[in-house]
PDB file of C-alpha atoms (C1' of nucleotides) in Angstrom:
ATOM      1  CA  MET A   1     -52.799 -12.274  59.994  1.00  0.00           C
ATOM      2  CA  GLN A   2     -54.507 -10.760  57.061  1.00  0.00           C
ATOM      3  CA  SER A   3     -57.667 -12.693  56.528  1.00  0.00           C
ATOM      4  CA  VAL A   4     -57.998 -10.592  53.440  1.00  0.00           C
ATOM      5  CA  LEU A   5     -55.238 -10.076  50.964  1.00  0.00           C
ATOM      6  CA  PRO A   6     -53.996  -6.554  50.560  1.00  0.00           C
ATOM      7  CA  VAL A   7     -55.413  -4.952  47.498  1.00  0.00           C
ATOM      8  CA  ASN A   8     -52.412  -5.110  45.251  1.00  0.00           C
ATOM      9  CA  TYR A   9     -53.433  -3.804  41.920  1.00  0.00           C
ATOM     10  CA  LYS A  10     -49.932  -4.735  40.844  1.00  0.00           C
ATOM     11  CA  ILE A  11     -50.838  -8.389  40.640  1.00  0.00           C
ATOM     12  CA  ILE A  12     -53.680  -7.581  38.291  1.00  0.00           C
ATOM     13  CA  TYR A  13     -51.314  -5.695  36.061  1.00  0.00           C
ATOM     14  CA  GLU A  14     -48.882  -8.615  36.109  1.00  0.00           C
ATOM     15  CA  LEU A  15     -51.628 -10.999  35.099  1.00  0.00           C
ATOM     16  CA  ALA A  16     -52.835  -8.690  32.373  1.00  0.00           C
ATOM     17  CA  ARG A  17     -49.331  -8.575  30.940  1.00  0.00           C
ATOM     18  CA  GLN A  18     -49.392 -12.378  30.702  1.00  0.00           C
ATOM     19  CA  ILE A  19     -52.376 -12.410  28.389  1.00  0.00           C
ATOM     20  CA  PRO A  20     -50.991 -13.607  25.045  1.00  0.00           C
ATOM     21  CA  ARG A  21     -51.590 -11.599  21.924  1.00  0.00           C
ATOM     22  CA  GLY A  22     -54.804 -12.578  20.227  1.00  0.00           C
ATOM     23  CA  SER A  23     -56.478 -13.663  23.460  1.00  0.00           C
ATOM     24  CA  VAL A  24     -58.718 -11.942  25.935  1.00  0.00           C
ATOM     25  CA  ALA A  25     -59.402 -12.395  29.648  1.00  0.00           C
ATOM     26  CA  THR A  26     -62.344 -11.395  31.790  1.00  0.00           C
ATOM     27  CA  TYR A  27     -62.311  -9.283  34.913  1.00  0.00           C
ATOM     28  CA  GLY A  28     -63.612 -12.135  36.986  1.00  0.00           C
ATOM     29  CA  GLN A  29     -60.939 -14.425  35.623  1.00  0.00           C
ATOM     30  CA  LEU A  30     -58.176 -12.078  36.658  1.00  0.00           C
ATOM     31  CA  ALA A  31     -59.856 -11.591  40.007  1.00  0.00           C
ATOM     32  CA  ARG A  32     -59.787 -15.322  40.667  1.00  0.00           C
ATOM     33  CA  LEU A  33     -56.227 -15.759  39.437  1.00  0.00           C
ATOM     34  CA  ALA A  34     -55.239 -12.957  41.767  1.00  0.00           C
ATOM     35  CA  LYS A  35     -57.031 -14.713  44.643  1.00  0.00           C
ATOM     36  CA  TRP A  36     -59.362 -11.790  44.940  1.00  0.00           C
ATOM     37  CA  GLY A  37     -62.476 -13.912  45.128  1.00  0.00           C
ATOM     38  CA  ARG A  38     -65.456 -12.014  43.850  1.00  0.00           C
ATOM     39  CA  ARG A  39     -63.898  -8.609  43.694  1.00  0.00           C
ATOM     40  CA  ALA A  40     -64.199  -8.566  39.920  1.00  0.00           C
ATOM     41  CA  ARG A  41     -65.414  -4.981  40.052  1.00  0.00           C
ATOM     42  CA  HIS A  42     -62.165  -3.854  41.533  1.00  0.00           C
ATOM     43  CA  VAL A  43     -60.241  -5.369  38.695  1.00  0.00           C
ATOM     44  CA  GLY A  44     -62.088  -2.805  36.677  1.00  0.00           C
ATOM     45  CA  TRP A  45     -60.901  -0.115  39.044  1.00  0.00           C
ATOM     46  CA  ALA A  46     -57.397  -1.449  38.730  1.00  0.00           C
ATOM     47  CA  MET A  47     -57.653  -1.193  34.977  1.00  0.00           C
ATOM     48  CA  HIS A  48     -59.111   2.246  35.377  1.00  0.00           C
ATOM     49  CA  ALA A  49     -55.719   3.229  36.710  1.00  0.00           C
ATOM     50  CA  CYS A  50     -53.976   1.125  34.099  1.00  0.00           C
ATOM     51  CA  PRO A  51     -50.284   1.918  33.593  1.00  0.00           C
ATOM     52  CA  ASP A  52     -49.223   2.340  30.006  1.00  0.00           C
ATOM     53  CA  ASP A  53     -47.471  -1.010  29.954  1.00  0.00           C
ATOM     54  CA  VAL A  54     -50.666  -2.937  30.626  1.00  0.00           C
ATOM     55  CA  PRO A  55     -52.663  -4.323  27.674  1.00  0.00           C
ATOM     56  CA  TRP A  56     -55.977  -3.208  29.184  1.00  0.00           C
ATOM     57  CA  HIS A  57     -57.729  -3.814  25.866  1.00  0.00           C
ATOM     58  CA  ARG A  58     -57.377  -7.564  26.370  1.00  0.00           C
ATOM     59  CA  VAL A  59     -59.540  -7.406  29.462  1.00  0.00           C
ATOM     60  CA  ILE A  60     -63.289  -7.538  28.891  1.00  0.00           C
ATOM     61  CA  ASN A  61     -66.332  -8.638  30.853  1.00  0.00           C
ATOM     62  CA  ALA A  62     -67.692 -12.155  31.291  1.00  0.00           C
ATOM     63  CA  LYS A  63     -70.158 -11.731  28.468  1.00  0.00           C
ATOM     64  CA  GLY A  64     -67.384 -11.184  25.982  1.00  0.00           C
ATOM     65  CA  GLU A  65     -68.437  -7.598  25.548  1.00  0.00           C
ATOM     66  CA  ILE A  66     -66.343  -4.510  25.866  1.00  0.00           C
ATOM     67  CA  SER A  67     -67.368  -2.572  28.909  1.00  0.00           C
ATOM     68  CA  ARG A  68     -67.433   1.108  28.336  1.00  0.00           C
ATOM     69  CA  ARG A  69     -66.708   3.944  30.662  1.00  0.00           C
ATOM     70  CA  ALA A  70     -67.747   7.463  29.919  1.00  0.00           C
ATOM     71  CA  SER A  71     -65.989   7.874  26.612  1.00  0.00           C
ATOM     72  CA  SER A  72     -67.297   6.062  23.583  1.00  0.00           C
ATOM     73  CA  ASP A  73     -63.813   6.392  22.135  1.00  0.00           C
ATOM     74  CA  HIS A  74     -62.547   3.830  24.520  1.00  0.00           C
ATOM     75  CA  HIS A  75     -64.603   0.837  23.516  1.00  0.00           C
ATOM     76  CA  GLU A  76     -64.109   1.686  19.896  1.00  0.00           C
ATOM     77  CA  LEU A  77     -60.352   1.767  20.295  1.00  0.00           C
ATOM     78  CA  GLN A  78     -60.422  -1.421  22.330  1.00  0.00           C
ATOM     79  CA  ARG A  79     -62.258  -3.250  19.581  1.00  0.00           C
ATOM     80  CA  LEU A  80     -59.827  -2.008  16.965  1.00  0.00           C
ATOM     81  CA  LEU A  81     -56.846  -3.097  19.024  1.00  0.00           C
ATOM     82  CA  LEU A  82     -58.298  -6.560  19.546  1.00  0.00           C
ATOM     83  CA  GLU A  83     -59.218  -6.991  15.900  1.00  0.00           C
ATOM     84  CA  ALA A  84     -55.673  -5.984  15.035  1.00  0.00           C
ATOM     85  CA  GLU A  85     -54.521  -8.896  17.179  1.00  0.00           C
ATOM     86  CA  GLY A  86     -56.780 -11.363  15.430  1.00  0.00           C
ATOM     87  CA  VAL A  87     -59.666 -11.389  17.888  1.00  0.00           C
ATOM     88  CA  GLU A  88     -62.986 -11.663  16.113  1.00  0.00           C
ATOM     89  CA  PHE A  89     -66.240 -10.016  17.072  1.00  0.00           C
ATOM     90  CA  ASP A  90     -69.661 -11.311  16.171  1.00  0.00           C
ATOM     91  CA  ALA A  91     -72.561  -9.238  14.889  1.00  0.00           C
ATOM     92  CA  ARG A  92     -73.458  -8.225  18.428  1.00  0.00           C
ATOM     93  CA  GLY A  93     -69.965  -6.948  19.077  1.00  0.00           C
ATOM     94  CA  ARG A  94     -69.077  -9.814  21.359  1.00  0.00           C
ATOM     95  CA  VAL A  95     -66.032 -12.055  21.495  1.00  0.00           C
ATOM     96  CA  ASP A  96     -66.276 -15.845  21.572  1.00  0.00           C
ATOM     97  CA  LEU A  97     -64.574 -16.523  24.874  1.00  0.00           C
ATOM     98  CA  GLY A  98     -64.564 -20.213  24.015  1.00  0.00           C
ATOM     99  CA  ARG A  99     -62.033 -19.503  21.266  1.00  0.00           C
ATOM    100  CA  PHE A 100     -60.301 -16.297  22.247  1.00  0.00           C
ATOM    101  CA  GLY A 101     -60.607 -16.551  26.017  1.00  0.00           C
ATOM    102  CA  TRP A 102     -57.253 -16.745  27.773  1.00  0.00           C
ATOM    103  CA  LYS A 103     -56.641 -20.186  29.259  1.00  0.00           C
ATOM    104  CA  PRO A 104     -53.687 -20.125  31.661  1.00  0.00           C
TER     105      PRO A 104
ATOM    106  C1'  DC B   1     -67.297   9.220  58.325  1.00  0.00           C
ATOM    107  C1'  DG B   2     -71.871   8.101  55.758  1.00  0.00           C
ATOM    108  C1'  DT B   3     -73.612   7.498  51.188  1.00  0.00           C
ATOM    109  C1'  DC B   4     -73.433   6.613  46.308  1.00  0.00           C
ATOM    110  C1'  DT B   5     -71.265   4.716  42.345  1.00  0.00           C
ATOM    111  C1'  DG B   6     -69.164   1.334  39.523  1.00  0.00           C
ATOM    112  C1'  DA B   7     -63.940  -1.163  32.901  1.00  0.00           C
ATOM    113  C1'  DC B   8     -68.298  -7.097  37.146  1.00  0.00           C
ATOM    114  C1'  DG B   9     -70.389 -11.763  38.172  1.00  0.00           C
ATOM    115  C1'  DA B  10     -73.777 -14.990  39.329  1.00  0.00           C
ATOM    116  C1'  DT B  11     -78.383 -16.102  39.742  1.00  0.00           C
ATOM    117  C1'  DA B  12     -83.422 -15.557  39.031  1.00  0.00           C
ATOM    118  C1'  DT B  13     -87.209 -14.509  36.068  1.00  0.00           C
TER     119       DT B  13
ATOM    120  C1'  DT C   1     -81.455 -13.850  24.968  1.00  0.00           C
ATOM    121  C1'  DA C   2     -82.531  -9.837  27.667  1.00  0.00           C
ATOM    122  C1'  DT C   3     -83.594  -7.636  31.899  1.00  0.00           C
ATOM    123  C1'  DA C   4     -83.599  -7.295  36.937  1.00  0.00           C
ATOM    124  C1'  DT C   5     -81.588  -7.919  41.377  1.00  0.00           C
ATOM    125  C1'  DC C   6     -78.181  -8.943  44.821  1.00  0.00           C
ATOM    126  C1'  DG C   7     -73.385  -9.384  46.422  1.00  0.00           C
ATOM    127  C1'  DC C   8     -68.787  -7.525  46.758  1.00  0.00           C
ATOM    128  C1'  DC C   9     -65.815  -3.484  48.331  1.00  0.00           C
ATOM    129  C1'  DA C  10     -62.402   0.379  46.900  1.00  0.00           C
ATOM    130  C1'  DG C  11     -62.831   5.344  45.626  1.00  0.00           C
ATOM    131  C1'  DA C  12     -65.319   9.701  44.995  1.00  0.00           C
ATOM    132  C1'  DC C  13     -67.913  13.113  47.258  1.00  0.00           C
TER     133       DC C  13
END
DNA sequence: CGTCTGACGATAT
DNA sequence: TATATCGCCAGAC
């Protein structure tokens, strides 16, 4: 038996698609929902290969900040997309997960 | 196949 | 609150 679940990025994408508009989820949250345990980092890798039908912009880190890759364009776009959905950012550029955090 | 890196998280200081 | 460190493990090289 597989003591470890196969790394199905698909499940992460499915979960990401379930995030309602105007809400955000964290990598660790998706990792736990996907029964991945502490593989939160790999959720990032999954998003790195995000299909076009996945709202990757609704996935941020546990601090409520937008993690950035190499391009600065990315986090800027992500913030714009979230603000367009009604998600508010504070002066530090962080989201209040208590209000906008996705609660399945 | 060994080593380094990383869209992270939790804990310690 | 910010910074540092460790854990986790799939890819890149």
